[in-house]
Amino acid sequence: QLQASGGGLVQAGGSLRLSCVASGSIGSIVGMGWYRQAPGEQRELVATFRSDGSTNYADSVKGRFTISRDNAKTTVNLQMNSLKPEDTAVYYCNAYVFRRTSGALVRNDYWGQGTLVTVSS
């Protein structure tokens, strides 16, 4: 339901662009963005679109990464510039919707398969 692409190997200082496409079966997406998980570390937020359309970036990527999306809000991209070895991780696309369950609105998260980004020094 989320198909991510664009990872790879790049030297420090280089650039990569990740893309994620959501299928229509997910429903009405409220928020969408990117997380990453380095070996031995917890998954962390990289950049996301909030429900109000504003963006949220991890401090470590501000000024280097840019998140964008299409008008239909079903594709989200992550332009990564000035990459550093510490950006090495598996990057996961995330999208979430809200569904009413037993009278309450419940957030449902969807995750892509992960794409590996390796930055060599």
PDB file of C-alpha atoms in Angstrom:
ATOM      1  CA  GLN A   1       0.000   0.000   0.000  1.00  0.00           C
ATOM      2  CA  LEU A   2       3.060   2.257   0.370  1.00  0.00           C
ATOM      3  CA  GLN A   3       5.787   1.809  -2.207  1.00  0.00           C
ATOM      4  CA  ALA A   4       9.084   3.509  -1.468  1.00  0.00           C
ATOM      5  CA  SER A   5      12.024   3.926  -3.802  1.00  0.00           C
ATOM      6  CA  GLY A   6      15.217   5.874  -4.255  1.00  0.00           C
ATOM      7  CA  GLY A   7      17.648   4.588  -1.665  1.00  0.00           C
ATOM      8  CA  GLY A   8      21.230   3.702  -2.441  1.00  0.00           C
ATOM      9  CA  LEU A   9      24.883   4.337  -1.743  1.00  0.00           C
ATOM     10  CA  VAL A  10      26.288   7.839  -1.884  1.00  0.00           C
ATOM     11  CA  GLN A  11      29.403   9.588  -0.691  1.00  0.00           C
ATOM     12  CA  ALA A  12      29.269  12.133   2.095  1.00  0.00           C
ATOM     13  CA  GLY A  13      28.154  15.478   0.742  1.00  0.00           C
ATOM     14  CA  GLY A  14      26.083  13.859  -1.976  1.00  0.00           C
ATOM     15  CA  SER A  15      22.353  13.809  -2.581  1.00  0.00           C
ATOM     16  CA  LEU A  16      19.570  11.282  -2.885  1.00  0.00           C
ATOM     17  CA  ARG A  17      15.851  11.578  -3.482  1.00  0.00           C
ATOM     18  CA  LEU A  18      13.353   9.195  -1.957  1.00  0.00           C
ATOM     19  CA  SER A  19       9.815   8.770  -3.226  1.00  0.00           C
ATOM     20  CA  CYS A  20       6.795   7.058  -1.754  1.00  0.00           C
ATOM     21  CA  VAL A  21       3.495   6.366  -3.461  1.00  0.00           C
ATOM     22  CA  ALA A  22       0.374   5.433  -1.541  1.00  0.00           C
ATOM     23  CA  SER A  23      -2.276   3.220  -3.048  1.00  0.00           C
ATOM     24  CA  GLY A  24      -5.906   4.235  -2.996  1.00  0.00           C
ATOM     25  CA  SER A  25      -6.798   1.368  -0.704  1.00  0.00           C
ATOM     26  CA  ILE A  26      -5.388   3.255   2.278  1.00  0.00           C
ATOM     27  CA  GLY A  27      -8.167   5.782   2.224  1.00  0.00           C
ATOM     28  CA  SER A  28      -8.074   9.476   3.035  1.00  0.00           C
ATOM     29  CA  ILE A  29      -4.524  10.146   4.186  1.00  0.00           C
ATOM     30  CA  VAL A  30      -4.217  12.649   7.008  1.00  0.00           C
ATOM     31  CA  GLY A  31      -0.446  12.796   7.362  1.00  0.00           C
ATOM     32  CA  MET A  32       2.492  11.348   5.461  1.00  0.00           C
ATOM     33  CA  GLY A  33       6.225  11.413   5.765  1.00  0.00           C
ATOM     34  CA  TRP A  34       9.514   9.678   6.414  1.00  0.00           C
ATOM     35  CA  TYR A  35      11.122   7.952   9.357  1.00  0.00           C
ATOM     36  CA  ARG A  36      14.455   6.168   9.594  1.00  0.00           C
ATOM     37  CA  GLN A  37      16.087   3.482  11.647  1.00  0.00           C
ATOM     38  CA  ALA A  38      19.814   3.041  11.955  1.00  0.00           C
ATOM     39  CA  PRO A  39      21.333  -0.269  13.135  1.00  0.00           C
ATOM     40  CA  GLY A  40      20.828  -0.686  16.854  1.00  0.00           C
ATOM     41  CA  GLU A  41      18.724   2.454  17.086  1.00  0.00           C
ATOM     42  CA  GLN A  42      15.038   3.190  17.422  1.00  0.00           C
ATOM     43  CA  ARG A  43      13.016   4.419  14.517  1.00  0.00           C
ATOM     44  CA  GLU A  44      12.936   8.202  14.408  1.00  0.00           C
ATOM     45  CA  LEU A  45      11.031  10.879  12.574  1.00  0.00           C
ATOM     46  CA  VAL A  46      12.903  12.488   9.681  1.00  0.00           C
ATOM     47  CA  ALA A  47      10.318  14.715   8.014  1.00  0.00           C
ATOM     48  CA  THR A  48       6.564  14.632   7.816  1.00  0.00           C
ATOM     49  CA  PHE A  49       3.510  16.549   6.721  1.00  0.00           C
ATOM     50  CA  ARG A  50       1.148  17.146   9.593  1.00  0.00           C
ATOM     51  CA  SER A  51      -2.623  16.983   9.237  1.00  0.00           C
ATOM     52  CA  ASP A  52      -2.782  20.756   8.730  1.00  0.00           C
ATOM     53  CA  GLY A  53      -0.281  20.585   5.869  1.00  0.00           C
ATOM     54  CA  SER A  54       2.641  22.011   7.806  1.00  0.00           C
ATOM     55  CA  THR A  55       5.968  20.220   7.819  1.00  0.00           C
ATOM     56  CA  ASN A  56       7.978  18.819  10.685  1.00  0.00           C
ATOM     57  CA  TYR A  57      11.696  18.045  10.461  1.00  0.00           C
ATOM     58  CA  ALA A  58      14.145  16.393  12.786  1.00  0.00           C
ATOM     59  CA  ASP A  59      16.713  18.927  13.979  1.00  0.00           C
ATOM     60  CA  SER A  60      19.493  16.801  12.520  1.00  0.00           C
ATOM     61  CA  VAL A  61      18.193  17.211   8.952  1.00  0.00           C
ATOM     62  CA  LYS A  62      16.913  20.781   8.961  1.00  0.00           C
ATOM     63  CA  GLY A  63      18.435  22.775   6.144  1.00  0.00           C
ATOM     64  CA  ARG A  64      19.589  19.639   4.334  1.00  0.00           C
ATOM     65  CA  PHE A  65      16.436  17.631   3.673  1.00  0.00           C
ATOM     66  CA  THR A  66      13.245  18.825   2.023  1.00  0.00           C
ATOM     67  CA  ILE A  67       9.943  16.991   2.020  1.00  0.00           C
ATOM     68  CA  SER A  68       7.406  17.589  -0.720  1.00  0.00           C
ATOM     69  CA  ARG A  69       4.212  15.996  -1.953  1.00  0.00           C
ATOM     70  CA  ASP A  70       1.899  16.034  -4.934  1.00  0.00           C
ATOM     71  CA  ASN A  71      -1.444  17.816  -5.013  1.00  0.00           C
ATOM     72  CA  ALA A  72      -3.328  14.574  -4.545  1.00  0.00           C
ATOM     73  CA  LYS A  73      -1.334  13.992  -1.328  1.00  0.00           C
ATOM     74  CA  THR A  74      -0.627  10.400  -2.320  1.00  0.00           C
ATOM     75  CA  THR A  75       3.047  10.811  -3.188  1.00  0.00           C
ATOM     76  CA  VAL A  76       5.661  12.172  -0.855  1.00  0.00           C
ATOM     77  CA  ASN A  77       9.279  12.836  -1.722  1.00  0.00           C
ATOM     78  CA  LEU A  78      12.344  13.464   0.388  1.00  0.00           C
ATOM     79  CA  GLN A  79      15.194  15.376  -1.175  1.00  0.00           C
ATOM     80  CA  MET A  80      18.315  14.711   0.858  1.00  0.00           C
ATOM     81  CA  ASN A  81      21.308  16.979   0.277  1.00  0.00           C
ATOM     82  CA  SER A  82      24.654  17.290   2.024  1.00  0.00           C
ATOM     83  CA  LEU A  83      24.341  13.739   3.253  1.00  0.00           C
ATOM     84  CA  LYS A  84      26.440  12.633   6.191  1.00  0.00           C
ATOM     85  CA  PRO A  85      27.530   9.152   7.292  1.00  0.00           C
ATOM     86  CA  GLU A  86      25.182   9.479  10.257  1.00  0.00           C
ATOM     87  CA  ASP A  87      22.262   9.649   7.844  1.00  0.00           C
ATOM     88  CA  THR A  88      22.886   5.996   7.038  1.00  0.00           C
ATOM     89  CA  ALA A  89      19.717   4.083   7.880  1.00  0.00           C
ATOM     90  CA  VAL A  90      16.731   2.290   6.494  1.00  0.00           C
ATOM     91  CA  TYR A  91      14.192   4.938   5.573  1.00  0.00           C
ATOM     92  CA  TYR A  92      10.515   4.159   5.969  1.00  0.00           C
ATOM     93  CA  CYS A  93       7.587   5.928   4.405  1.00  0.00           C
ATOM     94  CA  ASN A  94       4.633   6.432   6.720  1.00  0.00           C
ATOM     95  CA  ALA A  95       1.061   7.451   6.110  1.00  0.00           C
ATOM     96  CA  TYR A  96      -1.810   7.573   8.550  1.00  0.00           C
ATOM     97  CA  VAL A  97      -5.568   7.802   8.447  1.00  0.00           C
ATOM     98  CA  PHE A  98      -8.245   8.066  11.086  1.00  0.00           C
ATOM     99  CA  ARG A  99     -11.055   5.534  11.232  1.00  0.00           C
ATOM    100  CA  ARG A 100     -14.013   5.438  13.538  1.00  0.00           C
ATOM    101  CA  THR A 101     -13.890   2.330  15.700  1.00  0.00           C
ATOM    102  CA  SER A 102     -16.527   1.720  18.370  1.00  0.00           C
ATOM    103  CA  GLY A 103     -17.444   5.387  18.280  1.00  0.00           C
ATOM    104  CA  ALA A 104     -13.879   6.664  18.637  1.00  0.00           C
ATOM    105  CA  LEU A 105     -11.508   7.985  16.006  1.00  0.00           C
ATOM    106  CA  VAL A 106      -8.475   5.731  15.892  1.00  0.00           C
ATOM    107  CA  ARG A 107      -5.252   6.474  14.061  1.00  0.00           C
ATOM    108  CA  ASN A 108      -4.159   3.750  11.642  1.00  0.00           C
ATOM    109  CA  ASP A 109      -0.547   3.861  10.490  1.00  0.00           C
ATOM    110  CA  TYR A 110       0.776   2.356   7.305  1.00  0.00           C
ATOM    111  CA  TRP A 111       4.457   1.699   6.605  1.00  0.00           C
ATOM    112  CA  GLY A 112       6.395   1.154   3.431  1.00  0.00           C
ATOM    113  CA  GLN A 113       8.902  -1.633   3.033  1.00  0.00           C
ATOM    114  CA  GLY A 114      11.916   0.512   3.846  1.00  0.00           C
ATOM    115  CA  THR A 115      14.682   1.643   1.570  1.00  0.00           C
ATOM    116  CA  LEU A 116      18.344   1.587   2.576  1.00  0.00           C
ATOM    117  CA  VAL A 117      20.401   4.749   2.419  1.00  0.00           C
ATOM    118  CA  THR A 118      24.133   4.317   2.927  1.00  0.00           C
ATOM    119  CA  VAL A 119      26.425   7.329   3.122  1.00  0.00           C
ATOM    120  CA  SER A 120      30.127   6.591   2.935  1.00  0.00           C
ATOM    121  CA  SER A 121      32.746   8.864   4.457  1.00  0.00           C
TER     122      SER A 121
END
